[in-house]
Coordinates of C-alpha atoms in Angstrom, one line a residue:
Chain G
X1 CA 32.0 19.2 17.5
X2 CA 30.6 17.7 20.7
X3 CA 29.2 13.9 20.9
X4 CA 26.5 13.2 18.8
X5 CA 22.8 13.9 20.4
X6 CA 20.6 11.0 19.5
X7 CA 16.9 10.4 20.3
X8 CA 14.8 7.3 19.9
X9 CA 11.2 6.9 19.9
X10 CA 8.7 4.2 19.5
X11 CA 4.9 5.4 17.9
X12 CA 2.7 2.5 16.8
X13 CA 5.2 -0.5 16.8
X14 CA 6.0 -3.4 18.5
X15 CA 9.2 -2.2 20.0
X16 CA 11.2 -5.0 17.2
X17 CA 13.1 -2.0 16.2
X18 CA 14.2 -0.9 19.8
X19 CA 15.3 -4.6 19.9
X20 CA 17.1 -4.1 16.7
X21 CA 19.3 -1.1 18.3
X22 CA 20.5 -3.5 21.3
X23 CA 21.2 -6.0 18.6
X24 CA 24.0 -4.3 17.4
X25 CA 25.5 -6.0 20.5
X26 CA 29.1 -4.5 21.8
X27 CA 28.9 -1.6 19.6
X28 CA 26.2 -0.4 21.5
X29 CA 29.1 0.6 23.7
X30 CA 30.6 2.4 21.0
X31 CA 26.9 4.2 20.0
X32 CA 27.1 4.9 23.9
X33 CA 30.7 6.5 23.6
X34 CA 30.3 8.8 20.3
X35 CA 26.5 9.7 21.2
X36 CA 24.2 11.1 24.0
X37 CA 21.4 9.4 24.2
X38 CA 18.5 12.1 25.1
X39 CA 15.9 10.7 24.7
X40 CA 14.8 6.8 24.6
X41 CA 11.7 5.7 26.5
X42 CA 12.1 1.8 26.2
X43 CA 15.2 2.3 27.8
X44 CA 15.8 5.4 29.8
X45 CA 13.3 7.3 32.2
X46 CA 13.1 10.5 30.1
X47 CA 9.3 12.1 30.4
X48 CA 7.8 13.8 27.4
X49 CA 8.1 17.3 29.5
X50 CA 11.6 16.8 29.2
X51 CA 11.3 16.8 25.4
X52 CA 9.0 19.5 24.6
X53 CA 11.8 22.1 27.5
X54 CA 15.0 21.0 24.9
X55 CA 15.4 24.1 22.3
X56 CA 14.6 23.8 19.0
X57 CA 17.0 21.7 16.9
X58 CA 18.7 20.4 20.1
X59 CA 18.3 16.4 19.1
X60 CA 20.9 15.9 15.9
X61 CA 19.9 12.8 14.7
X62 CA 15.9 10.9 15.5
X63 CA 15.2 7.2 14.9
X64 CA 11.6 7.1 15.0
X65 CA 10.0 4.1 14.6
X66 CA 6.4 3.0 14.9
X67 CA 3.3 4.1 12.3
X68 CA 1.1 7.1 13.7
X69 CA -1.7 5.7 14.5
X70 CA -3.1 8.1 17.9
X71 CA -3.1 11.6 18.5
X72 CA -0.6 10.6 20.8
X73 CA 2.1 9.0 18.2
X74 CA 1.1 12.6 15.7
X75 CA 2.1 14.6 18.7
X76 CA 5.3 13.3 19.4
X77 CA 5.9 13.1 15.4
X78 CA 5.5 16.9 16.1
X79 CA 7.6 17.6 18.8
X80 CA 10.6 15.3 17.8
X81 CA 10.3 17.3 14.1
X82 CA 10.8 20.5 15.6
X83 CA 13.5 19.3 18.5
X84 CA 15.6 17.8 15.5
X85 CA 17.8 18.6 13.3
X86 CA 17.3 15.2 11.1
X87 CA 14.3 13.2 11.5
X88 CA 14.6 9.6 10.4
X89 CA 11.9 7.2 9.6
X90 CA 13.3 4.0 11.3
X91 CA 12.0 0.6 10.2
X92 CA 8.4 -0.9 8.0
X93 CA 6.1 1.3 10.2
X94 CA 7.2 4.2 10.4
X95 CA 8.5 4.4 6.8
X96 CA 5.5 2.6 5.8
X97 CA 3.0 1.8 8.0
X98 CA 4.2 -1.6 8.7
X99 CA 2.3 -4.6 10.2
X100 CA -0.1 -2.2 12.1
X101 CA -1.1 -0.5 8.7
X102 CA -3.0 -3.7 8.1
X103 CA -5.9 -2.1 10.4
X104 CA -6.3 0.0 7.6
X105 CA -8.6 -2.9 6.2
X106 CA -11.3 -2.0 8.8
X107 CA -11.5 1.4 11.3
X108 CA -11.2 2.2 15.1
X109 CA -14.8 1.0 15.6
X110 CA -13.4 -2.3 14.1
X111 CA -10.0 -2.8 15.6
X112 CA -12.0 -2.4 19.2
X113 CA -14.6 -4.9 18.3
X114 CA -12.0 -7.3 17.7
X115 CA -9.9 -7.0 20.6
X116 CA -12.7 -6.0 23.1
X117 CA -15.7 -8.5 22.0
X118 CA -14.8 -11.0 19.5
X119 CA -11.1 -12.7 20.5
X120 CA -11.4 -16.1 21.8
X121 CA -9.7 -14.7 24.8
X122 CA -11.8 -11.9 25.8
X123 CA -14.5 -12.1 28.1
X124 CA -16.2 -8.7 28.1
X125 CA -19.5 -9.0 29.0
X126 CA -20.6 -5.4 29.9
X127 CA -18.6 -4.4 26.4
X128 CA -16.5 -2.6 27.9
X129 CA -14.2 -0.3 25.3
X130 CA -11.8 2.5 25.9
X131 CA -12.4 6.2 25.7
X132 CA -10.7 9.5 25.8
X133 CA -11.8 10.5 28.8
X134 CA -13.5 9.0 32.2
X135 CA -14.2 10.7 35.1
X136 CA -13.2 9.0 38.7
X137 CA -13.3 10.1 42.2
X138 CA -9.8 11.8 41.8
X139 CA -11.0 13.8 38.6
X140 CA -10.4 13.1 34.7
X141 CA -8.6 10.6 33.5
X142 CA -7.3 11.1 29.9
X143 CA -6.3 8.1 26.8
X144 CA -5.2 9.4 23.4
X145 CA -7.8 9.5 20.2
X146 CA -7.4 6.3 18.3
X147 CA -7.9 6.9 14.6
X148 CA -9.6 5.2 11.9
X149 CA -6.4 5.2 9.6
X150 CA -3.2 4.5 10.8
X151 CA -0.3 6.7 8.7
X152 CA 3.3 6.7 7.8
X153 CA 5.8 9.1 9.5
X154 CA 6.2 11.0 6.3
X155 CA 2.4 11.5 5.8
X156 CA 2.4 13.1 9.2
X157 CA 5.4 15.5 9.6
X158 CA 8.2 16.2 7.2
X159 CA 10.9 12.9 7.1
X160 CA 14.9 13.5 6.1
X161 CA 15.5 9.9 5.7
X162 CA 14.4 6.4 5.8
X163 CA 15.9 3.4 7.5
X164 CA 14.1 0.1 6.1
X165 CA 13.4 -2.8 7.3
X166 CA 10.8 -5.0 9.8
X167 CA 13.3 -5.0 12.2
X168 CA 16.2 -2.8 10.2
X169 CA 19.6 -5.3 9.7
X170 CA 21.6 -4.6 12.6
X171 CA 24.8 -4.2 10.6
X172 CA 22.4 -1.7 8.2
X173 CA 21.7 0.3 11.0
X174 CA 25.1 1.0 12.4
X175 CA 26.5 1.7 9.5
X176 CA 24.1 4.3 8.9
X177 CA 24.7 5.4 12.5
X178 CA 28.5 4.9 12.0
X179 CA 27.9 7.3 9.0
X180 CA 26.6 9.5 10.7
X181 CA 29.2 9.5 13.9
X182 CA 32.3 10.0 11.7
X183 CA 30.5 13.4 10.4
X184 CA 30.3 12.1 6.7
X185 CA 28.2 14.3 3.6
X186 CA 24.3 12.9 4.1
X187 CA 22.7 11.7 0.5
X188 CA 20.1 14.4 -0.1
X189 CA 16.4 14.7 1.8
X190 CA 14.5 11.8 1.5
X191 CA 17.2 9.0 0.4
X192 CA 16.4 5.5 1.6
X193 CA 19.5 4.9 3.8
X194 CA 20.7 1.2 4.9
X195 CA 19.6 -0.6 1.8
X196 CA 20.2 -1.5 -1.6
X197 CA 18.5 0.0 -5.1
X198 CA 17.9 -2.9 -6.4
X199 CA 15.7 -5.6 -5.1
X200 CA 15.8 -9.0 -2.9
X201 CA 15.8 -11.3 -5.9
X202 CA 19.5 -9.8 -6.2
X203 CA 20.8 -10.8 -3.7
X204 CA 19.4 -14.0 -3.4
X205 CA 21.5 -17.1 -4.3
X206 CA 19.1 -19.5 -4.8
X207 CA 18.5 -20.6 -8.7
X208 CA 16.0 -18.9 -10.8
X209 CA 14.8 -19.8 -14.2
X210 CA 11.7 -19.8 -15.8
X211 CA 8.8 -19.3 -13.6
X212 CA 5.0 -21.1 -14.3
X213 CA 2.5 -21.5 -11.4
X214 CA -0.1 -23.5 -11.3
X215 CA -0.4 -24.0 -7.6
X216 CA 0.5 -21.7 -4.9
X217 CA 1.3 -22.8 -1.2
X218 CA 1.4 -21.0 2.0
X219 CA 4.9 -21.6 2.9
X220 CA 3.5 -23.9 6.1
X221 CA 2.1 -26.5 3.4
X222 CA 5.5 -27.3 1.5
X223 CA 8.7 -28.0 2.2
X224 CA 11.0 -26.6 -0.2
X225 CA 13.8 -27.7 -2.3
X226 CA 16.7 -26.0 -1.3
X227 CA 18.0 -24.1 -3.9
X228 CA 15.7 -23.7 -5.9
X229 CA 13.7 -20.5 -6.3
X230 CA 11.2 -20.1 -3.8
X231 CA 8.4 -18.6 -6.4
X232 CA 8.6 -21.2 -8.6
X233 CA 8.1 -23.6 -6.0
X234 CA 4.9 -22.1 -5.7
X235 CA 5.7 -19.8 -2.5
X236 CA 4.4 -16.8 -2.7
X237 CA 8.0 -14.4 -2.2
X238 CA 7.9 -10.8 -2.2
X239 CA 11.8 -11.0 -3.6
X240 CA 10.5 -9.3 -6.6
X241 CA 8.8 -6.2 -5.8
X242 CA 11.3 -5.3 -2.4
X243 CA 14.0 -3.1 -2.0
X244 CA 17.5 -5.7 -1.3
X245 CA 19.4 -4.7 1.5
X246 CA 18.5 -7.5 4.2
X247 CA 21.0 -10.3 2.6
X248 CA 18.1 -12.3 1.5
X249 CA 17.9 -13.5 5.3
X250 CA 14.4 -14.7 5.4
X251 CA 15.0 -16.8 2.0
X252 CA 18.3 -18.3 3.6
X253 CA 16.4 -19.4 6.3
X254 CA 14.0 -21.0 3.8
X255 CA 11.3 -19.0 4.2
X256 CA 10.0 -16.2 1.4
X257 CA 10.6 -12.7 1.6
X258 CA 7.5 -10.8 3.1
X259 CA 8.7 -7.4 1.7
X260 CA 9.3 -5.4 5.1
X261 CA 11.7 -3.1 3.1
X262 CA 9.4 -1.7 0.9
X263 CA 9.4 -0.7 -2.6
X264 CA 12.4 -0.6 -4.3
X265 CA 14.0 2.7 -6.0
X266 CA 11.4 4.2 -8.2
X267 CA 8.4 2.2 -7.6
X268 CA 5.4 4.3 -6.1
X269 CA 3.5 1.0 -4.8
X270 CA 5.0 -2.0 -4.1
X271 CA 1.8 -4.2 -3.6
X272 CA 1.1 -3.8 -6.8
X273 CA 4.2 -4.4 -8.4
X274 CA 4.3 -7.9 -6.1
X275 CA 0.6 -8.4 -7.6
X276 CA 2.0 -7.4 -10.9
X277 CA 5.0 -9.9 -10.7
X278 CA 2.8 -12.3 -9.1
X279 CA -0.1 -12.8 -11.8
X280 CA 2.9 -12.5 -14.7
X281 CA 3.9 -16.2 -13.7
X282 CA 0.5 -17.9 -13.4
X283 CA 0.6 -20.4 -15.9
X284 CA -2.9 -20.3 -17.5
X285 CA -5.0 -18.7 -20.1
X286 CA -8.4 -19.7 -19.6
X287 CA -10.2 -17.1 -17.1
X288 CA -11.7 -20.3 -15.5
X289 CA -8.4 -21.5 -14.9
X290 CA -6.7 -18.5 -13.9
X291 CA -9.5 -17.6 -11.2
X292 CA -9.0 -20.9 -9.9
X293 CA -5.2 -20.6 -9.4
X294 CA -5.7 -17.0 -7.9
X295 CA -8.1 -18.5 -5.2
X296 CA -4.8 -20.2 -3.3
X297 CA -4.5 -16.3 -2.7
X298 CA -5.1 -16.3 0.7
X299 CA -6.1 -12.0 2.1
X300 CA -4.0 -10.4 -1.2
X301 CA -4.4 -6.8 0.2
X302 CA -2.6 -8.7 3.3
X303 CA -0.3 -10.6 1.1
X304 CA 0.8 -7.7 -1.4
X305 CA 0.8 -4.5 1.5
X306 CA 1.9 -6.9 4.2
X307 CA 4.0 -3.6 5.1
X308 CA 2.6 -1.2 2.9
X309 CA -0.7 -0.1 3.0
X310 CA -0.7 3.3 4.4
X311 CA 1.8 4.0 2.0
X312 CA 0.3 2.8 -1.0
X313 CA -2.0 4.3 -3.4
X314 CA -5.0 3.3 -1.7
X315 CA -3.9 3.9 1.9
X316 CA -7.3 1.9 3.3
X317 CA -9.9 0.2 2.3
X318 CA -13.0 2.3 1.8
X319 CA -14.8 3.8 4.2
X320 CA -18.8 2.7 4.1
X321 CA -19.4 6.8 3.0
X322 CA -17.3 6.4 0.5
X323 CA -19.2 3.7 -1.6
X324 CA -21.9 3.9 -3.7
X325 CA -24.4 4.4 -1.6
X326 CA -28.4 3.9 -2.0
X327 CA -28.6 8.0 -2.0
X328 CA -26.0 8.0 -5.2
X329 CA -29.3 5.6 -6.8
X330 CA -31.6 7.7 -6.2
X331 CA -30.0 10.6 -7.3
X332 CA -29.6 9.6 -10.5
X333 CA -32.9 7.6 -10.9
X334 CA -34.2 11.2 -9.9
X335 CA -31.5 12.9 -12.7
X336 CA -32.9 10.1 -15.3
X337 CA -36.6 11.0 -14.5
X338 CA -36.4 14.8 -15.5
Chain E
X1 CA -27.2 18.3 -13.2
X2 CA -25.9 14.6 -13.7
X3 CA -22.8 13.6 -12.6
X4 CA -20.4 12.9 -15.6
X5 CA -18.1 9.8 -15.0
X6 CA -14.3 10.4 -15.7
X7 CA -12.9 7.1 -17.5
X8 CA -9.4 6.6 -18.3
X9 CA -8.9 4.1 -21.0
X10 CA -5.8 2.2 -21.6
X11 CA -5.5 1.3 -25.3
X12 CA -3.5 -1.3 -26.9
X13 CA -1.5 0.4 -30.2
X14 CA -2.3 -2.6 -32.2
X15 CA -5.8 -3.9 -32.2
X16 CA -7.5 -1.1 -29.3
X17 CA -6.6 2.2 -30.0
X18 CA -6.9 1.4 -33.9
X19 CA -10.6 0.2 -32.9
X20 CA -11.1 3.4 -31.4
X21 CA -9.9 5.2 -34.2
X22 CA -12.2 3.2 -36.4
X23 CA -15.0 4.5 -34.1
X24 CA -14.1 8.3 -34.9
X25 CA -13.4 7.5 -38.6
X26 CA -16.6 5.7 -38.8
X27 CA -18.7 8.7 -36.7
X28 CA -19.9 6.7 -34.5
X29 CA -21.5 8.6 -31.4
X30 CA -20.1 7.7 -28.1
X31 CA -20.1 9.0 -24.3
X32 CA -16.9 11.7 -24.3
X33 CA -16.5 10.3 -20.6
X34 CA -13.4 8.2 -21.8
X35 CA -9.7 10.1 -21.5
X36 CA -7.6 7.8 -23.9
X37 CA -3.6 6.6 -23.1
X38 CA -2.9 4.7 -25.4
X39 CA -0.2 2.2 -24.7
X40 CA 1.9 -0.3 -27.2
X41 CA 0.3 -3.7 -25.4
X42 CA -2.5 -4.5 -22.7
X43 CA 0.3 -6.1 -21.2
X44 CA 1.7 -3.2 -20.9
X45 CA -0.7 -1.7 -18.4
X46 CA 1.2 -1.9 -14.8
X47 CA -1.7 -2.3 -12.1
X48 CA 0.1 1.0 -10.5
X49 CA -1.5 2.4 -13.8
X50 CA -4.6 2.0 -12.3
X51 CA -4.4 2.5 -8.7
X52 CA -2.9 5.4 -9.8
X53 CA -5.9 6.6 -12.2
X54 CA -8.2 5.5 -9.2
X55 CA -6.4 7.7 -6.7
X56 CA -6.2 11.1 -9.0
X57 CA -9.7 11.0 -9.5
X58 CA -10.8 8.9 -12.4
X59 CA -14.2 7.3 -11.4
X60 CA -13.4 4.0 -13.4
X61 CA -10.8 2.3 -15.5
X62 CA -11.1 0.3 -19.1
X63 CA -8.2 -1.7 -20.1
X64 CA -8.2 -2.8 -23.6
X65 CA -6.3 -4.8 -26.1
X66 CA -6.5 -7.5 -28.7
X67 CA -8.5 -10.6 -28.8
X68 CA -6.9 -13.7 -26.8
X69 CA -4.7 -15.6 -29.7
X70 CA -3.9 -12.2 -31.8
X71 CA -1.7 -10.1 -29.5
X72 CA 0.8 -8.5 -31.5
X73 CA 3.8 -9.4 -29.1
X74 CA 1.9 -13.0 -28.4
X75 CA 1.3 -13.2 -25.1
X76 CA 1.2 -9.5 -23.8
X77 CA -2.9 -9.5 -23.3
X78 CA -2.8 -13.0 -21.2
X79 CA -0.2 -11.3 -19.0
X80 CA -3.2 -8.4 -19.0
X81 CA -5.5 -11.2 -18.5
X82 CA -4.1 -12.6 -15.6
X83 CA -3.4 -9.4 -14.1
X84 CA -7.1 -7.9 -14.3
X85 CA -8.5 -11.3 -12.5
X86 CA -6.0 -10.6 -9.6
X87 CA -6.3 -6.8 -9.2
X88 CA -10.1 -7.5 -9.5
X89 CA -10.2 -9.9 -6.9
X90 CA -7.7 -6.8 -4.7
X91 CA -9.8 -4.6 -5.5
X92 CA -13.2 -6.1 -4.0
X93 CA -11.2 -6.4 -1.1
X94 CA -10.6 -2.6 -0.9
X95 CA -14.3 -2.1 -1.8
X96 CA -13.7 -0.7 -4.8
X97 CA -16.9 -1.6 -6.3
X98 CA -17.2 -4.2 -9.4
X99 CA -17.6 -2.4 -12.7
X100 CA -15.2 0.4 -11.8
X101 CA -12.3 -1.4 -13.8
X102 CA -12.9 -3.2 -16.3
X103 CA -10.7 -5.3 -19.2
X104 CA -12.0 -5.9 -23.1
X105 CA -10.9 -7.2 -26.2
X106 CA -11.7 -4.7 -29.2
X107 CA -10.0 -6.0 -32.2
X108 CA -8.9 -3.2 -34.6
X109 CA -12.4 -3.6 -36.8
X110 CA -14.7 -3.1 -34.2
X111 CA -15.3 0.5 -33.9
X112 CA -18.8 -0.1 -33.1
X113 CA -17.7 -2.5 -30.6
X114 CA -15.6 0.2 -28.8
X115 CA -18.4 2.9 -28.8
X116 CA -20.9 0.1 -27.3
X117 CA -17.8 -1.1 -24.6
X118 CA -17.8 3.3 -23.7
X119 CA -21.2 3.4 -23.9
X120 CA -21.7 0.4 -21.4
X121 CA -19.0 1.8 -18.9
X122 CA -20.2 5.3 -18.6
X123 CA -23.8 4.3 -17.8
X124 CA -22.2 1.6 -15.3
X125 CA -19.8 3.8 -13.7
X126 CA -22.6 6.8 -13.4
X127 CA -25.0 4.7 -11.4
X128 CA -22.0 3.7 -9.0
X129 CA -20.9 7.8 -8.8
X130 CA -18.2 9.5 -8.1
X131 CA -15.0 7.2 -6.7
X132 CA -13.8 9.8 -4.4
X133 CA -17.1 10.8 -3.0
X134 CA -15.2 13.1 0.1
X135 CA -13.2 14.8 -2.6
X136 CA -16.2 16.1 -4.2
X137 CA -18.2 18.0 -1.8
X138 CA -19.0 20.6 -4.4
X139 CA -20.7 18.1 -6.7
X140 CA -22.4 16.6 -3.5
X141 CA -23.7 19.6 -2.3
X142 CA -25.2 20.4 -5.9
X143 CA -26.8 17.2 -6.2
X144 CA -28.2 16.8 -3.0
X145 CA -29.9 20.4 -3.6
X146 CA -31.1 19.1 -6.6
X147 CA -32.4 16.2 -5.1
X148 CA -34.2 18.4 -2.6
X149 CA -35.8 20.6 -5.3
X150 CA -37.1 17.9 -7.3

């Protein structure tokens, strides 16, 4: 068998999990020495051209990480699906929409409004906003479609496996890769691969016992005990409801888990699992008291799908069509008359 | 022709779905919107439950079980309680439209109390109308030509 012929691509991401590759430090030499590297725009100059003239099957192994969020990213989900032989999901967005995903709580016309028109920063006074096409002197200039909802890898093209992780742990990732190198038997299609099946909690050393809030802080208000478990000091931790795999890092650097690495084995939606776990250890009975307590809840679809939300049940928000709208009223004040 | 919620009703085992047998015992009339699961405690009733009802087309959601104080495993309808105010709160968020999920206690005696909780719902959830309004172009297109002929 030849060396290894490895592909990288960045869709919708912020290039963290590029970062995370070169973070494997001197083995990168080694990742050099047992692989060719076809394919890798944020480090070398290979055009998409290129791509689309390799056969079929030629790539063996693709990390792809980033969400799908333009008809760029869903053609190149496309291409690298039919030039590989396994397509992995690498990292939060592409496995499940990650931190970009949260544009799912508005649409395109939304996301442009806020970074053309409404940011402190931006002076736009014409309201200038990007399109798919403009015409200059030289002839047609061309951008990709942005689209309302942004989407996971897997809900775009057909995924072997999935690397976790917002960025994947270094040593995760080249032990998958090392995996892979040696020529060892793959789990089967669809495996979560550089993780854990149980959760943060864990592996997690701090203490737990019995957990009663009645306050919840954002983890800038409090400074916590050491020790002691982050959720019962009131910080909101996403331990519970998140796949383990990540050494409890963030916790060990005292700050609580965020849940980049998704639901854990057998859970179809891990926002409401963390709202589940969440609400179970709010120390009140009276509804009065209970909304009170759940108003320290700063954004919970941001909170619970911090890295979720294309992959969760509800994928979005709804769309304004999708509500009730005055015409459903009618309709039925028109059904009632008859 | 109206449009006919779909309701998927979580019953508790002890005070609930016994309330809703009561109901049927008792012939009481009530809207047939409601599909019943039942389920040994309101506490029992994983939010997934109902983002998953949501998302396979049920128009609305009831969650029911005993009366704050007479849970049969003590505390399982306050967990229920404390669950619904959050997922509520979620849920506005996604604009998922108040009414669509709602949680009540029906003790085990209060048949007519179930039927009038059904009732209630159905009407509710019908003047909101269909949940997945894209996934029903069929029923769109018949009620917008009967709008027309009217």
């Amino acid at each position: 068998m030849g060396k290894l012929k490895l592909a990288l691509y960045w869709a919708a991401s912020c290039g963290g999990c590029d970062m995370a590759i070169l973070e494997l430090y001197e083995k990168i030499l080694d990742l050099a020495a047992a692989a060719d590297i076809l394919f890798w725009p944020v480090a070398i100059d290979v055009k998409y051209k290129d791509v689309e003239a390799f056969p079929d099957k030629h790539i063996d192994v693709c990390l792809f990480n980033g969400a799908v969020r333009t008809s760029e990213n869903e053609h190149m989900a496309h291409l690298l699906r039919s030039k590989s032989k396994i397509l992995v999901a690498y990292g939060a967005c592409s496995h499940l929409g990650g931190i970009p995903a949260l544009a799912n709580m508005t649409n395109k016309q939304g996301v442009f409004d806020c970074v053309y028109k409404y940011t402190a920063s931006t002076d736009n006074p014409n309201n200038v906003q990007p399109k798919t096409t403009v015409k200059v002197d030289e002839g047609t200039l061309t951008l990709p479609e942005f689209y309302d909802t942004v989407k996971t890898l897997a809900q775009t093209v057909d995924v072997d496996y999935f690397i976790p992780g917002c960025s994947p742990v270094p040593e995760q990732t080249w032990a998958v890769l090392e995996h892979i190198i040696q020529g060892k038997p793959l789990p089967p299609k669809g495996a979560v691969l550089g993780a854990t099946q149980k959760t943060v909690c864990d592996e997690c050393k701090l203490e737990k016992e019995e957990k009663k809030i009645t306050k919840f802080y954002r983890p800038f208000e409090i400074i916590p005990e050491p020790k002691k478990c982050l959720l019962e000091q009131g910080i909101i931790c996403a331990g519970p409801a998140t796949r383990g795999g990540c050494d409890a890092r963030c916790i060990r650097a005292n700050m609580p888990c965020r849940g980049c690495y998704g639901p854990p084995e057998g859970v179809m939606d891990q926002g409401a699992k963390f709202l589940s776990a969440i609400a179970s250890v709010i120390d009140a009975k009276e509804p009065e008291e209970i909304d009170r307590i759940i108003k320290q809840i700063v954004d919970p679809i941001g909170t619970f799908y911090r890295f979720s939300l294309a992959h969760s049940l509800m994928k979005r928000t709804r769309m304004a069509e999708e509500k009730a709208p005055e015409e459903t009223k009618q309709r039925n004040t028109v059904a009632a008359r008859r | 022709m109206t449009f006919e919620p779909k309701i998927v009703g979580f019953l508790c085992n002890w005070c609930s779905y016994t309330g809703a047998d009561l109901a049927g015992t008792a012939r009481i009339k009530y809207a047939p919107n409601i599909h019943v699961i039942r389920v040994m405690c309101s506490g029992r009733v994983d939010p997934t439950f109902v983002l998953k009802a949501l998302e396979s087309g049920a128009d609305g959601v009831l969650i029911a079980g005993c009366h704050p104080g007479d849970c049969h495993y003590q505390e399982g309808n306050y967990s229920a309680l404390r669950r619904y105010h959050l997922l509520k709160k979620m849920l506005s968020d996604f604009g998922v439209e108040e009414g669509r999920v709602r949680l009540e206690w029906i003790s085990a005696s209060e048949g007519d109390r179930f039927a009038q909780v059904v009732n209630d719902m159905t009407a509710q959830v019908r003047a909101l109308g269909p949940f997945h309004r894209q996934k029903a172009p069929a029923e769109q297109a018949t009620a917008e030509t009967a709008s027309k002929a009217s």
